[in-house]
Coordinates of C-alpha atoms in Angstrom, one line a residue:
X286 CA 179.5 134.7 130.3
X287 CA 175.8 134.5 131.1
X288 CA 174.9 132.3 134.4
X289 CA 171.4 130.5 133.7
X290 CA 169.8 128.6 136.4
X291 CA 166.9 126.2 135.7
X292 CA 164.9 124.9 138.9
X293 CA 163.5 121.5 137.6
X294 CA 164.5 119.0 135.2
X295 CA 161.4 117.7 133.1
X296 CA 160.2 118.4 129.8
X297 CA 159.9 122.2 130.1
X298 CA 163.5 122.3 131.5
X299 CA 164.9 120.3 128.5
X300 CA 163.0 123.0 126.1
X301 CA 164.7 125.6 128.3
X302 CA 168.1 124.3 127.7
X303 CA 167.6 123.6 124.0
X304 CA 166.2 127.2 123.8
X305 CA 169.1 129.0 125.5
X306 CA 171.6 126.9 123.3
X307 CA 170.0 127.8 120.0
X308 CA 171.2 131.4 121.1
X309 CA 173.9 131.2 123.5
X310 CA 176.5 128.1 123.0
X311 CA 178.7 129.4 125.8
X312 CA 176.9 130.4 128.7
X313 CA 176.9 128.4 131.9
X314 CA 173.5 126.4 132.6
X315 CA 172.8 124.9 136.0
X316 CA 169.9 122.7 136.6
X317 CA 168.5 121.6 139.9
X318 CA 166.8 118.4 139.6
X319 CA 164.5 117.3 142.5
X320 CA 164.2 114.0 140.9
X321 CA 167.2 111.6 140.9
X322 CA 166.7 111.1 137.0
X323 CA 167.7 112.7 133.8
X324 CA 164.4 113.9 132.1
X325 CA 162.1 111.2 131.2
X326 CA 158.8 110.9 129.4
X327 CA 156.4 111.0 132.5
X328 CA 153.3 109.6 130.5
X329 CA 155.1 106.4 129.7
X330 CA 155.2 105.5 133.6
X331 CA 151.9 103.5 133.2
X332 CA 153.3 101.8 129.9
X333 CA 156.4 100.8 132.1
X334 CA 154.2 99.1 134.7
X335 CA 152.3 97.4 131.7
X336 CA 155.6 96.0 130.6
X337 CA 155.1 97.9 127.2
X338 CA 158.4 100.0 127.6
X339 CA 161.7 99.9 129.7
X340 CA 163.3 102.4 131.9
X341 CA 165.9 103.2 129.0
X342 CA 163.4 103.9 126.4
X343 CA 161.6 106.3 128.7
X344 CA 164.4 108.9 128.6
X345 CA 163.4 112.0 126.8
X346 CA 166.8 112.7 125.6
X347 CA 170.0 110.4 125.0
X348 CA 172.4 109.9 128.0
X349 CA 174.6 112.2 126.4
X350 CA 172.4 115.2 126.3
X351 CA 173.5 117.2 129.2
X352 CA 177.1 116.9 128.5
X353 CA 176.6 117.8 125.0
X354 CA 174.7 120.9 126.0
X355 CA 177.3 121.6 128.6
X356 CA 175.0 121.6 131.6
X357 CA 175.8 120.9 135.0
X358 CA 172.9 118.9 136.7
X359 CA 172.5 118.5 140.5
X360 CA 170.2 115.4 141.0
X361 CA 168.2 115.2 144.2
X362 CA 168.3 118.9 144.7
X363 CA 165.6 121.4 145.3
X364 CA 165.4 124.9 145.3
X365 CA 164.2 126.4 148.4
X366 CA 164.5 130.2 148.1
X367 CA 165.0 132.8 145.5
X368 CA 166.7 135.9 146.4
X369 CA 165.6 138.4 143.6
X370 CA 167.6 141.4 144.9
X371 CA 170.8 139.3 145.1
X372 CA 169.9 137.1 141.9
X373 CA 170.8 133.9 143.9
X374 CA 168.9 130.6 144.4
X375 CA 169.3 128.4 147.7
X376 CA 169.4 124.9 147.3
X377 CA 168.3 122.3 149.5
X378 CA 172.1 121.4 150.3
X379 CA 172.2 124.9 151.8
X380 CA 174.4 126.5 148.8
X381 CA 173.5 129.7 147.0
X382 CA 173.7 129.8 143.2
X383 CA 174.0 132.9 141.4
X384 CA 172.0 133.4 138.0
X385 CA 171.6 136.1 135.5
X386 CA 168.7 134.7 134.0
X387 CA 166.4 132.0 136.1
X388 CA 163.8 129.7 134.8
X389 CA 161.4 128.1 137.2
X390 CA 160.1 124.8 135.8
X391 CA 159.1 123.1 138.9
X392 CA 156.1 121.2 137.5
X393 CA 153.2 119.9 139.7
X394 CA 152.5 117.7 142.8
X395 CA 149.9 115.5 143.8
X396 CA 147.0 117.1 145.7
X397 CA 145.8 114.9 148.9
X398 CA 142.9 116.3 150.5
X399 CA 142.5 115.9 154.3
X400 CA 141.2 112.3 154.5
X401 CA 140.5 110.9 158.1
X402 CA 142.4 107.7 159.1
X403 CA 144.7 108.0 156.0
X404 CA 147.7 107.5 158.4
X405 CA 146.5 104.2 159.1
X406 CA 146.8 102.9 155.4
X407 CA 149.5 100.5 155.2
X408 CA 150.6 101.0 151.5
X409 CA 149.2 104.4 150.2
X410 CA 150.9 105.4 146.9
X411 CA 150.8 108.5 144.6
X412 CA 151.2 108.1 140.7
X413 CA 153.1 111.2 139.3
X414 CA 156.7 110.3 139.0
X415 CA 158.9 107.4 137.8
X416 CA 159.8 106.7 141.6
X417 CA 155.9 106.5 142.3
X418 CA 155.6 103.8 139.7
X419 CA 158.8 102.1 140.9
X420 CA 157.5 101.9 144.4
X421 CA 154.0 100.8 143.2
X422 CA 155.7 98.0 141.0
X423 CA 157.5 96.4 144.2
X424 CA 154.1 96.4 146.1
X425 CA 152.2 94.7 143.4
X426 CA 151.0 91.1 144.0
X427 CA 148.6 88.8 141.8
X428 CA 146.3 88.7 144.6
X429 CA 146.4 92.6 145.3
X430 CA 143.0 94.4 145.7
X431 CA 143.8 97.9 144.6
X432 CA 141.7 100.9 145.3
X433 CA 142.3 104.1 143.2
X434 CA 140.9 107.4 144.6
X435 CA 140.4 109.6 141.4
X436 CA 139.1 108.9 138.1
X437 CA 140.9 111.4 136.1
X438 CA 143.5 111.0 133.6
X439 CA 146.2 110.0 136.2
X440 CA 144.0 107.6 138.0
X441 CA 143.0 105.8 135.0
X442 CA 146.3 105.6 133.4
X443 CA 147.6 103.9 136.8
X444 CA 144.7 101.5 136.4
X445 CA 145.4 100.5 133.0
X446 CA 149.3 100.0 133.8
X447 CA 148.4 97.6 136.7
X448 CA 145.3 95.9 135.9
X449 CA 146.8 92.6 134.4
X450 CA 149.0 92.4 137.6
X451 CA 146.5 92.3 140.5
X452 CA 143.3 90.4 141.5
X453 CA 140.9 93.5 141.6
X454 CA 140.7 97.3 140.7
X455 CA 138.1 99.6 142.1
X456 CA 138.2 103.2 141.1
X457 CA 136.1 105.8 142.9
X458 CA 135.4 109.6 142.4
X459 CA 133.1 112.1 143.9
X460 CA 132.3 113.2 140.3
X461 CA 129.3 111.4 138.6
X462 CA 131.7 110.5 135.7
X463 CA 135.1 109.5 134.6
X464 CA 137.6 112.2 133.4
X465 CA 135.1 115.0 134.2
X466 CA 137.5 117.9 133.3
X467 CA 137.5 116.8 129.7
X468 CA 134.7 114.6 128.8
X469 CA 130.9 115.1 129.1
X470 CA 128.4 112.5 130.3
X471 CA 127.9 110.5 127.3
X472 CA 131.6 110.7 126.2
X473 CA 132.6 109.5 129.6
X474 CA 130.1 106.5 129.8
X475 CA 131.4 105.4 126.3
X476 CA 135.1 105.2 127.7
X477 CA 134.0 103.8 131.0
X478 CA 132.1 101.0 129.3
X479 CA 135.5 100.0 127.5
X480 CA 137.4 100.1 130.8
X481 CA 134.7 98.1 132.5
X482 CA 135.0 95.3 129.9
X483 CA 138.7 95.1 130.8
X484 CA 138.0 94.4 134.5
X485 CA 137.8 97.7 136.2
X486 CA 135.0 98.5 138.8
X487 CA 133.9 102.2 139.2
X488 CA 132.2 103.8 142.2
X489 CA 131.1 107.3 140.9
X490 CA 129.6 109.9 142.6
X491 CA 131.1 108.5 145.7
X492 CA 134.6 108.5 147.4
X493 CA 136.3 107.6 150.6
X494 CA 135.3 109.6 153.3
X495 CA 137.6 107.9 156.0
X496 CA 140.0 105.2 156.2
X497 CA 140.3 102.3 158.9
X498 CA 143.3 100.6 158.1
X499 CA 143.1 99.0 154.6
X500 CA 139.3 99.7 154.5
X501 CA 137.9 102.6 153.0
X502 CA 134.6 104.0 154.5
X503 CA 132.8 105.7 151.6
X504 CA 130.6 108.7 151.6
X505 CA 127.7 106.6 150.8
X506 CA 128.3 104.3 153.8
X507 CA 129.8 101.5 151.5
X508 CA 133.0 99.9 152.6
X509 CA 136.1 98.9 150.3
X510 CA 138.6 96.6 151.5
X511 CA 141.9 97.0 149.7
X512 CA 145.6 96.0 149.8
X513 CA 147.1 98.6 147.9
X514 CA 145.6 102.6 147.9
X515 CA 146.5 105.0 144.9
X516 CA 145.7 108.4 145.6
X517 CA 145.1 110.4 142.3
X518 CA 142.7 112.9 143.2
X519 CA 144.3 115.8 141.4
X520 CA 147.6 118.0 141.0
X521 CA 148.6 121.4 142.0
X522 CA 151.2 123.6 140.5
X523 CA 154.5 123.9 142.3
X524 CA 154.3 127.9 142.3
X525 CA 155.3 128.6 146.3
X526 CA 159.0 129.3 145.4
X527 CA 157.9 132.3 143.0
X528 CA 155.0 133.3 145.4
X529 CA 157.5 133.6 148.3
X530 CA 159.5 135.7 146.2
X531 CA 156.7 138.0 145.9
X532 CA 156.0 137.0 142.2
X533 CA 152.3 137.2 141.1
X534 CA 150.6 133.6 141.3
X535 CA 147.0 132.8 140.8
X536 CA 146.4 129.0 140.1
X537 CA 149.6 128.9 138.6
X538 CA 152.8 131.3 138.1
X539 CA 151.6 134.4 136.1
X540 CA 153.5 134.6 132.9
X541 CA 153.5 136.8 129.6
X542 CA 153.8 135.5 126.0
X543 CA 157.6 135.6 126.6
X544 CA 157.2 133.4 129.6
X545 CA 158.5 136.1 131.9
X546 CA 157.1 136.2 135.3
X547 CA 156.5 139.6 137.1
X548 CA 160.0 139.4 138.9
X549 CA 162.9 140.7 136.9
X550 CA 165.1 138.2 134.9
X551 CA 162.8 135.2 136.1
X552 CA 160.9 132.9 133.8
X553 CA 158.7 130.0 134.0
X554 CA 157.5 127.0 132.0
X555 CA 155.6 124.0 132.2
X556 CA 152.9 122.7 134.7
X557 CA 153.6 125.3 137.1
X558 CA 152.5 128.1 134.9
X559 CA 149.4 129.9 133.6
X560 CA 149.4 131.0 130.2
X561 CA 147.1 132.2 127.5
X562 CA 144.7 129.7 125.9
X563 CA 144.0 131.1 122.5
X564 CA 141.0 128.7 122.0
X565 CA 139.0 130.3 125.0
X566 CA 140.5 133.7 125.2
X567 CA 141.6 133.1 128.9
X568 CA 144.8 132.5 131.2
X569 CA 144.9 128.9 132.6
X570 CA 147.0 126.2 133.7
X571 CA 147.7 124.0 130.5
X572 CA 149.8 121.1 131.9
X573 CA 150.3 118.9 128.9
X574 CA 153.4 117.6 127.5
X575 CA 153.8 119.7 124.1
X576 CA 152.9 123.0 125.9
X577 CA 155.6 122.2 128.6
X578 CA 158.4 121.9 125.9
X579 CA 157.1 124.9 123.8
X580 CA 156.9 127.1 126.8
X581 CA 160.5 125.9 128.2
X582 CA 161.9 126.6 124.6
X583 CA 160.3 130.0 124.5
X584 CA 161.8 130.9 127.8
X585 CA 165.2 129.6 126.9
X586 CA 165.4 131.7 123.8
X587 CA 164.3 134.8 125.4
X588 CA 166.6 134.3 128.6
X589 CA 169.5 134.3 126.1
X590 CA 168.5 137.5 124.3
X591 CA 166.5 136.0 121.4
X592 CA 162.8 136.6 120.7
X593 CA 160.4 133.8 121.0
X594 CA 156.6 133.8 121.9
X595 CA 154.3 131.2 123.4
X596 CA 151.1 132.6 122.1
X597 CA 149.3 129.7 120.6
X598 CA 148.7 127.3 123.5
X599 CA 145.5 125.1 123.9
X600 CA 144.4 122.7 126.4
X601 CA 144.8 119.1 124.8
X602 CA 144.6 115.5 126.1
X603 CA 145.6 112.5 124.0
X604 CA 145.1 109.3 125.8
X605 CA 144.3 105.5 125.1
X606 CA 143.0 103.0 127.2
X607 CA 143.4 99.2 126.0
X608 CA 143.2 100.2 122.2
X609 CA 140.5 102.9 122.6
X610 CA 141.9 106.2 121.9
X611 CA 140.5 109.7 122.9
X612 CA 141.7 113.1 122.1
X613 CA 140.2 116.4 123.3
X614 CA 141.4 120.0 122.6
X615 CA 140.4 123.6 123.0
X616 CA 137.4 125.0 124.4
X617 CA 133.9 123.8 124.3
X618 CA 131.3 126.7 124.0
X619 CA 127.5 125.6 124.4
X620 CA 124.6 127.3 122.5
X621 CA 123.9 129.4 125.3
X622 CA 127.6 131.0 125.0
X623 CA 127.2 131.5 121.4
X624 CA 128.6 128.1 120.1
X625 CA 127.5 125.4 117.7
X626 CA 128.1 121.8 117.8
X627 CA 128.7 119.5 114.9
X628 CA 128.4 115.5 116.1
X629 CA 129.0 112.1 114.7
X630 CA 128.6 109.1 116.7
X631 CA 128.9 105.3 116.3
X632 CA 128.8 102.5 118.7
X633 CA 132.3 103.0 119.8
X634 CA 133.2 106.2 118.0
X635 CA 132.3 109.8 118.8
X636 CA 133.2 113.2 117.0
X637 CA 132.2 116.5 118.4
X638 CA 133.4 119.7 116.9
X639 CA 132.7 123.0 118.7
X640 CA 132.7 126.4 116.7
X641 CA 132.2 130.0 117.8
X642 CA 132.4 133.4 115.9
X643 CA 133.5 131.6 112.7
X644 CA 136.3 129.6 114.4
X645 CA 136.8 126.1 115.4
X646 CA 137.3 126.3 119.1
X647 CA 137.5 122.8 120.2
X648 CA 137.0 119.1 119.6
X649 CA 136.3 115.6 121.1
X650 CA 137.4 112.4 119.3
X651 CA 136.7 108.9 120.8
X652 CA 137.8 105.9 118.6
X653 CA 138.8 107.5 115.1
X654 CA 141.6 110.0 116.0
X655 CA 143.4 109.5 112.6
X656 CA 143.3 113.0 111.5
X657 CA 143.2 114.9 114.9
X658 CA 146.1 117.0 113.9
X659 CA 144.1 118.7 111.2
X660 CA 141.3 119.9 113.8
X661 CA 144.3 120.8 116.1
X662 CA 145.8 123.2 113.5
X663 CA 142.5 124.8 113.1
X664 CA 142.1 125.5 116.8
X665 CA 145.8 126.5 117.5
X666 CA 146.1 128.6 114.3
X667 CA 142.8 130.3 114.6
X668 CA 141.9 129.7 110.8
X669 CA 138.7 131.3 110.0
X670 CA 136.1 128.5 108.8
X671 CA 135.2 130.9 105.9
X672 CA 138.6 130.4 104.3
X673 CA 138.4 126.5 104.2
X674 CA 136.0 123.9 103.0
X675 CA 134.7 123.2 106.5
X676 CA 131.8 121.1 105.1
X677 CA 134.5 118.6 103.9
X678 CA 136.8 119.0 107.1
X679 CA 133.9 118.1 109.4
X680 CA 133.1 114.7 107.6
X681 CA 136.7 114.0 106.2
X682 CA 139.5 116.0 107.3
X683 CA 142.0 116.7 104.6
X684 CA 144.5 119.4 103.4
X685 CA 142.6 119.4 100.3
X686 CA 139.8 121.4 102.3
X687 CA 142.3 124.3 102.8
X688 CA 143.1 127.0 100.4
X689 CA 146.1 126.6 98.1
X690 CA 148.1 129.5 99.9
X691 CA 147.8 127.7 102.9
X692 CA 148.8 124.3 101.5
X693 CA 151.7 126.0 100.1
X694 CA 152.8 127.4 103.5
X695 CA 152.0 124.2 105.3
X696 CA 153.8 121.8 103.0
X697 CA 156.5 124.0 101.9
X698 CA 155.5 124.6 98.0
X699 CA 152.3 125.3 96.2
X700 CA 150.1 122.0 95.6

């Protein structure tokens, strides 16, 4: 009987469990869960604070999932060491667990740069896990003044979740715009205006240089007094355990299309790994929900002796703030890089389609996102634009713009 060990218990781990069980119904699966909770939908923690969902509804699988999959889960237990030669994992409880196949699905952790005086702040918080959200919820007061350091996805979702529960909300970032990793200046300004209409204040191109108790002294010299501080500067893949075992690690754990690491019988999946981005012909960390599951599933199938590839990954973000939805995906190539751009703009809508070498490589949609799935398929499946009616797709995305053969394959019958 095969012994499978999974380090981590989020979306990639669930994918891995289901991948294993699709091939091997009897093997023993052991899960080491650093968090004390069953797998949950991490993107929903802001909606929990906003009273739009409940703890029960945040569960990623039913309560019976682990029992039905015949898994043994150790909660609040971390993996500390991988002994590659003996094929054992040492847990934070000091026990050694043997494996035949191992999957590292350790996710990522908040990155907190050295900040002078941070230890003098009374209430600093992160916003990555359910426990972070629960801790922040306990501290919120109607008269709270909140400072969020970081105007990326995490910081802004935290801001949305707590806006109606506090007196004031200030978000600062050293970048000159919000969500700088996925939006350009014009697109970011459109989303920022919408957030400002809902009571958020931004200090961009500026950030906290030091703290004096519950006062931030900004790089510009301006001071911001606050009651609660949320640090959302960024995240880093949890890859150290593989690095310590002499596995190859760049920004994340290096994997191939079968999710194998450079260590024998060790796989990795989720936010801790680097994988191939088909839209940009590069290897990178693509820390998003769907990729994590697909990577985990591929790892599980291959661990159990099957054949599954993760070879169609793309960076993608889907996010909404107070009813304004934004979806970005793929890679943006400028004219200097050989790319072309199609654009439509409205007062509160934006569509940008990026093409290169006869393929759609990426897109940016703000406001109207109804047919984003068609653009995603074009990018992910590398469909040559000459095979479709791209003129129609650009203006009104529809399956009718695809050839008859493609529609037959996609819809399960010829249409």
